[in-house]
PDB file of C-alpha atoms in Angstrom:
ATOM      1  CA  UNK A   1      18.696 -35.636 -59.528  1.00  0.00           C
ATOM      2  CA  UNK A   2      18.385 -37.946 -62.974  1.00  0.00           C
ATOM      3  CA  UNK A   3      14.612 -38.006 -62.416  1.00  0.00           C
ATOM      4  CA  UNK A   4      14.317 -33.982 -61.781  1.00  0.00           C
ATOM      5  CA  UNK A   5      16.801 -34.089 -65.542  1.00  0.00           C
ATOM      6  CA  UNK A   6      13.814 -36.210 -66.703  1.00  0.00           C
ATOM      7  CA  UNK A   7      11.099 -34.065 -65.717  1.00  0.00           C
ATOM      8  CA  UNK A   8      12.883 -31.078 -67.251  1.00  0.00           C
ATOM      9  CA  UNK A   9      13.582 -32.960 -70.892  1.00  0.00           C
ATOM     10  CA  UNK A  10       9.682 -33.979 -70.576  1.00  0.00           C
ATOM     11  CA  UNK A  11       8.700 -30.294 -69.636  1.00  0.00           C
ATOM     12  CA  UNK A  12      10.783 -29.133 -72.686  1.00  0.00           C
ATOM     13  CA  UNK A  13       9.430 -32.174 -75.075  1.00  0.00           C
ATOM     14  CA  UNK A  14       5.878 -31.154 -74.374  1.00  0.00           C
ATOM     15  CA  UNK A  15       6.670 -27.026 -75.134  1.00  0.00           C
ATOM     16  CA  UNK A  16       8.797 -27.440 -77.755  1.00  0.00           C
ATOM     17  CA  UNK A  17       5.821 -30.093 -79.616  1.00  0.00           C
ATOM     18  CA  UNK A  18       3.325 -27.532 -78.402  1.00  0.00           C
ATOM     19  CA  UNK A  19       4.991 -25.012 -80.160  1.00  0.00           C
ATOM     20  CA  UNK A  20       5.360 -27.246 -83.600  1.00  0.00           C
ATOM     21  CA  UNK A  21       2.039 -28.816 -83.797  1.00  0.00           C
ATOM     22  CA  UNK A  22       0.188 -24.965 -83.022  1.00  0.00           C
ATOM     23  CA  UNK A  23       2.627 -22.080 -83.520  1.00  0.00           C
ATOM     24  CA  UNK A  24       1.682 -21.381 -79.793  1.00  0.00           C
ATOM     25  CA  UNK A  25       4.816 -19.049 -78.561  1.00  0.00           C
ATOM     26  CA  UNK A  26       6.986 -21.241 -76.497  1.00  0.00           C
ATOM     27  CA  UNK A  27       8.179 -18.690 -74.049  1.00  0.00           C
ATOM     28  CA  UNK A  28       4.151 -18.346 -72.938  1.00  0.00           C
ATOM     29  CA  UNK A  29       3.940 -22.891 -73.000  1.00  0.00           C
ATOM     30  CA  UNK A  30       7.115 -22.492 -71.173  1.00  0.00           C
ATOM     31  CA  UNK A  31       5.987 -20.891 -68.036  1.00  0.00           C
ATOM     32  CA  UNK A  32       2.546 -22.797 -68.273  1.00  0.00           C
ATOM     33  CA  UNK A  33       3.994 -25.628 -68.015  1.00  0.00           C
ATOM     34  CA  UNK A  34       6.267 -25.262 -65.563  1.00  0.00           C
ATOM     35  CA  UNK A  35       3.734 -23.685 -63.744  1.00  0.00           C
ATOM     36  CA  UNK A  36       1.295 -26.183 -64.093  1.00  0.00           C
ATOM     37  CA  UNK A  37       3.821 -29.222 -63.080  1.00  0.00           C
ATOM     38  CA  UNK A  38       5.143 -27.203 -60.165  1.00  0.00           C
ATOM     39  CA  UNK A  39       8.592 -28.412 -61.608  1.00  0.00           C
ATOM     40  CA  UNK A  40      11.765 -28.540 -58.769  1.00  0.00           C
ATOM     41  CA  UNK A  41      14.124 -25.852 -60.079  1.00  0.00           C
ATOM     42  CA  UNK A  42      16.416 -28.035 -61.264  1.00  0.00           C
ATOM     43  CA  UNK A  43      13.987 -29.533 -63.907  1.00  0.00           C
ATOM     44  CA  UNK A  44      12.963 -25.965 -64.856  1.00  0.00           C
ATOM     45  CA  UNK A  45      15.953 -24.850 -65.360  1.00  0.00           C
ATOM     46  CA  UNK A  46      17.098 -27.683 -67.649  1.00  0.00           C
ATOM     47  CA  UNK A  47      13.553 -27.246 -69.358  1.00  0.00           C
ATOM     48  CA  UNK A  48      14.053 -23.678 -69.953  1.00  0.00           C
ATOM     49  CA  UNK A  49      17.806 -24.484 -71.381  1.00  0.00           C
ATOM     50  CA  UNK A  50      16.698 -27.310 -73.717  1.00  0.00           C
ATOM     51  CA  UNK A  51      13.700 -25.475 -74.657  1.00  0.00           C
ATOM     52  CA  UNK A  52      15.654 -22.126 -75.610  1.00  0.00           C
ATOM     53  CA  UNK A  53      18.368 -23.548 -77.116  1.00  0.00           C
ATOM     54  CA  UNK A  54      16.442 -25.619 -79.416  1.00  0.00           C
ATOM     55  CA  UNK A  55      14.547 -22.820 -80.395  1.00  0.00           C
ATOM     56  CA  UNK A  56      17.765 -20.689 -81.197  1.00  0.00           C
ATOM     57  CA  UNK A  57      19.309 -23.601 -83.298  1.00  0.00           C
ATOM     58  CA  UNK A  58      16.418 -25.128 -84.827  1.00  0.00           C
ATOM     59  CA  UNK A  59      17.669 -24.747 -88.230  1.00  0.00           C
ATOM     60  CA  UNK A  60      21.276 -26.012 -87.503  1.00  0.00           C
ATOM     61  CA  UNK A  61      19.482 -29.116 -85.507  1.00  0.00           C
ATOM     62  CA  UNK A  62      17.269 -30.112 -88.633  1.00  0.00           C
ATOM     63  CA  UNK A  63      20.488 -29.709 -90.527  1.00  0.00           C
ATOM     64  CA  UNK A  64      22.245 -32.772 -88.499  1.00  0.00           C
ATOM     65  CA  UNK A  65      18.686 -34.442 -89.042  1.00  0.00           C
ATOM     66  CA  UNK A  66      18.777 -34.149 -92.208  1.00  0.00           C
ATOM     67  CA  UNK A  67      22.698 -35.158 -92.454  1.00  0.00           C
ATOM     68  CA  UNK A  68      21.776 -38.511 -90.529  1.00  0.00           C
ATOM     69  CA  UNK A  69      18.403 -39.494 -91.695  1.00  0.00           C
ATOM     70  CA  UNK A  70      18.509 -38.264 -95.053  1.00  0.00           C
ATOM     71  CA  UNK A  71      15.879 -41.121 -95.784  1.00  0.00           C
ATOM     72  CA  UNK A  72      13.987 -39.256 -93.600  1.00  0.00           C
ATOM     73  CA  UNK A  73      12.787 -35.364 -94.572  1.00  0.00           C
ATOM     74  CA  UNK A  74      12.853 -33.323 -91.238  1.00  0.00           C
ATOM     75  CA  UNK A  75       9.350 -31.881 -92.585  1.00  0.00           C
ATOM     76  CA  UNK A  76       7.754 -35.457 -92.520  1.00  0.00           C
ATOM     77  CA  UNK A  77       8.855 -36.753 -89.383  1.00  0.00           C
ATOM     78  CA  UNK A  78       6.381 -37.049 -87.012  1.00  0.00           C
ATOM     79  CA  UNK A  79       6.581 -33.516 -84.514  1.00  0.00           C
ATOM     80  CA  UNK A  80       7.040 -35.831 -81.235  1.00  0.00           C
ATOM     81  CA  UNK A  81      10.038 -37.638 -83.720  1.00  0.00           C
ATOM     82  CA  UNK A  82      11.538 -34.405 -84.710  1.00  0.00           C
ATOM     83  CA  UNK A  83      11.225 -32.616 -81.022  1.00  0.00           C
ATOM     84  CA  UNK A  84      12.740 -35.775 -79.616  1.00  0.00           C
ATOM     85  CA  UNK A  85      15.427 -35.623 -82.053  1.00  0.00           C
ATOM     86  CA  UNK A  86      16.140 -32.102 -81.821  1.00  0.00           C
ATOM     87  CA  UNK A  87      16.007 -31.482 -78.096  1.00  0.00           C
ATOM     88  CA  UNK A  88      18.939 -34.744 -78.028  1.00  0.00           C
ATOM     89  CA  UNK A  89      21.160 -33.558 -80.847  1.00  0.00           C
ATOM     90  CA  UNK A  90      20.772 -30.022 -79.094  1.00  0.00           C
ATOM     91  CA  UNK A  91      22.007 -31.661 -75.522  1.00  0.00           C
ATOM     92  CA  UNK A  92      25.160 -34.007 -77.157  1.00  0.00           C
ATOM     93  CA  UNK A  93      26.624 -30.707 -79.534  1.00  0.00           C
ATOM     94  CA  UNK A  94      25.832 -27.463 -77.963  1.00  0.00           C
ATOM     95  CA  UNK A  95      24.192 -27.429 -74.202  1.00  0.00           C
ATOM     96  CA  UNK A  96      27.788 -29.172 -73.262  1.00  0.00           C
ATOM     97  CA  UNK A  97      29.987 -26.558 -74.525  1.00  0.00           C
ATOM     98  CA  UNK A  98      31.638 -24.130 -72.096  1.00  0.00           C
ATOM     99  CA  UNK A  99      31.144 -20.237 -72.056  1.00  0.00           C
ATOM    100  CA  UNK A 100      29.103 -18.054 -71.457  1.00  0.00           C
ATOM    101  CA  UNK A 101      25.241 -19.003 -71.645  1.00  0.00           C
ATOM    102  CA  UNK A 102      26.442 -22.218 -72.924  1.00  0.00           C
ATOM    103  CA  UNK A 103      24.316 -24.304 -70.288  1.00  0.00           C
ATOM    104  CA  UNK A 104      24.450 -25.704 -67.124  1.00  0.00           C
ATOM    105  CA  UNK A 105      27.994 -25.653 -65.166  1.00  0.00           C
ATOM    106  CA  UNK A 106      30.595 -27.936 -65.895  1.00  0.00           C
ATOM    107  CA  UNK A 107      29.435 -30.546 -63.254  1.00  0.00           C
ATOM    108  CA  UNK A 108      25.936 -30.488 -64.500  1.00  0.00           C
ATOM    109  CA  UNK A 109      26.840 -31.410 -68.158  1.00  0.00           C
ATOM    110  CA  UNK A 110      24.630 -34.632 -69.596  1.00  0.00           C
ATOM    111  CA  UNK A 111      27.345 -37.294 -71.243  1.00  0.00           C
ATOM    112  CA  UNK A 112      26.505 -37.357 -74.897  1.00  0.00           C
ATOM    113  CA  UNK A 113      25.269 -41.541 -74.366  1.00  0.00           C
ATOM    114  CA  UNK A 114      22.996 -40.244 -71.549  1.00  0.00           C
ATOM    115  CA  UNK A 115      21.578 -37.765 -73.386  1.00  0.00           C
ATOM    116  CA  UNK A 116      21.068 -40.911 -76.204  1.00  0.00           C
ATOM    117  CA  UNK A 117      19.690 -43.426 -73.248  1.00  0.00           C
ATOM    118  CA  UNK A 118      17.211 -40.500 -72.214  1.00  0.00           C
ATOM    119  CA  UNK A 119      16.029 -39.296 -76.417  1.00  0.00           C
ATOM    120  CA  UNK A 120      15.931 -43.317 -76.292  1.00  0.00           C
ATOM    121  CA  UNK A 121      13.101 -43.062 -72.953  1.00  0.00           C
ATOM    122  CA  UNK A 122      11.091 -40.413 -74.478  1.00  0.00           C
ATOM    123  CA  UNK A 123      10.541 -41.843 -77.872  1.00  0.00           C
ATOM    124  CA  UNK A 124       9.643 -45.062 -75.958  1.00  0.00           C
ATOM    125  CA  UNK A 125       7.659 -43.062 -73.113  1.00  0.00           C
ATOM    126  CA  UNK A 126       6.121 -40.630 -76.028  1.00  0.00           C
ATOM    127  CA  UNK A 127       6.719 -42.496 -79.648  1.00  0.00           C
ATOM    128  CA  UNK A 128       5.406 -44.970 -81.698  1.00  0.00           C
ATOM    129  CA  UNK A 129       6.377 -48.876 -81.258  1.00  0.00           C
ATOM    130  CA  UNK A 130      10.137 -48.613 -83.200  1.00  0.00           C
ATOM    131  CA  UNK A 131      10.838 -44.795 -82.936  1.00  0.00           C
ATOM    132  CA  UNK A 132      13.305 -45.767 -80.071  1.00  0.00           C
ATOM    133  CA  UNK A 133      15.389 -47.944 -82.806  1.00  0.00           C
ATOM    134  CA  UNK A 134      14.904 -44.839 -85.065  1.00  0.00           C
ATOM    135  CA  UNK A 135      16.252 -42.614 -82.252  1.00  0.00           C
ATOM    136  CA  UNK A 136      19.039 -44.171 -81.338  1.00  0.00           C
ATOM    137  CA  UNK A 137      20.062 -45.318 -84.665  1.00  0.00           C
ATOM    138  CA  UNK A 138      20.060 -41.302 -85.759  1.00  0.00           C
ATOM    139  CA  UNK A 139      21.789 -40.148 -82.422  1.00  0.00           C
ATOM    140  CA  UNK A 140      24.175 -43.073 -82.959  1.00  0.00           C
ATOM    141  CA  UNK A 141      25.189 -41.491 -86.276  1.00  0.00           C
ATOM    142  CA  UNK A 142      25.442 -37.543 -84.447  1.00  0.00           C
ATOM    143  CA  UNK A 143      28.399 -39.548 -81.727  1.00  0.00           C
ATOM    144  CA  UNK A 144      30.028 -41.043 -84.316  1.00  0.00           C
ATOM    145  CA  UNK A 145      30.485 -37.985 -86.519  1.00  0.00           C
ATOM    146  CA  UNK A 146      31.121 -35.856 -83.484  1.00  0.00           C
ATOM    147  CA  UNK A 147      33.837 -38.216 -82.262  1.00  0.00           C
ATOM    148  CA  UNK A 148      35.683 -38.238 -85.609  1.00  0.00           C
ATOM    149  CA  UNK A 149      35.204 -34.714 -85.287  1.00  0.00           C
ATOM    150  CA  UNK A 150      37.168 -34.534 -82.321  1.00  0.00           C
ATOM    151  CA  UNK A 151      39.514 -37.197 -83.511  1.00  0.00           C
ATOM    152  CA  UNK A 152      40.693 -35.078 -86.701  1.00  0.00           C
ATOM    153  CA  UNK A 153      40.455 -31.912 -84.581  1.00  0.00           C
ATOM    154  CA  UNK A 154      43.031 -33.011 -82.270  1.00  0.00           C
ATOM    155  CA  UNK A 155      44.922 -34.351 -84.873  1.00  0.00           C
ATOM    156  CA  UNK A 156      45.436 -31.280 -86.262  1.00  0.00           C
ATOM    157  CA  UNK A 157      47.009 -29.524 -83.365  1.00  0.00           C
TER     158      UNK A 157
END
């Protein structure tokens, strides 16, 4: 099952850069490229998830970007960087949350330091020679906010 997960976040890494780097439409790159890798339907349907949501939320995910690597201009990251970053930040705050169209069912929900260890994978798999550090260092930053998030949240109750 975890390397079916994989194949899905690489199906939606490679649409959601195809769609950066060219302006291609992703829905069309979607179905290529599931197409083309003959994904299992559990990889296609966490790489039509990822892909979609990122795409919905891509200015709210550059805006966590932003809030954790402000040394860092979303703009001028590298597009395999930024897809990385957006596709994790995407999976640890919004694919996990329950309702309707809110992602895959409860049991099928990625732990927020899986979804790191995976973003960690890619950008190792995909990245540069220190864009893991760079990823995990950013992601790190995302937990630790949403945490205290959380913390003050039920506090407040």
């Amino acid at each position: 099952m975890a390397d079916s997960r994989r194949k899905g976040r690489i199906a939606a890494l490679q649409v959601l850069y195809e769609a950066d780097c060219t302006g291609h439409d992703w829905r069309d790159a979607l179905d290529r490229t599931i197409a083309e890798d003959g994904l299992p339907e559990v990889s296609a349907t966490l790489a039509r998830e990822l892909t979609q949501g990122v795409m919905e939320h891509r200015e709210q995910l550059d805006a966590v970007i932003a809030a954790h690597a402000p040394a860092f201009p979303v703009a001028q990251l590298a597009a395999i960087d930024r897809t990385i970053l957006r596709i994790a930040i995407f999976e640890i705050l919004m694919h996990n949350v329950t309702g309707p169209n809110a992602g895959p069912r409860p049991h099928e929900k990625t732990p927020p330091k899986v979804a790191v260890n995976e973003a960690v994978e890619l950008a190792k798999t995909f990245g540069g020679e220190n864009l893991h550090r760079f990823i995990n260092g950013v992601l790190g930053s995302v937990l630790d906010d949403a945490a205290a998030a959380k913390k003050t949240e039920t506090s407040r109750r």
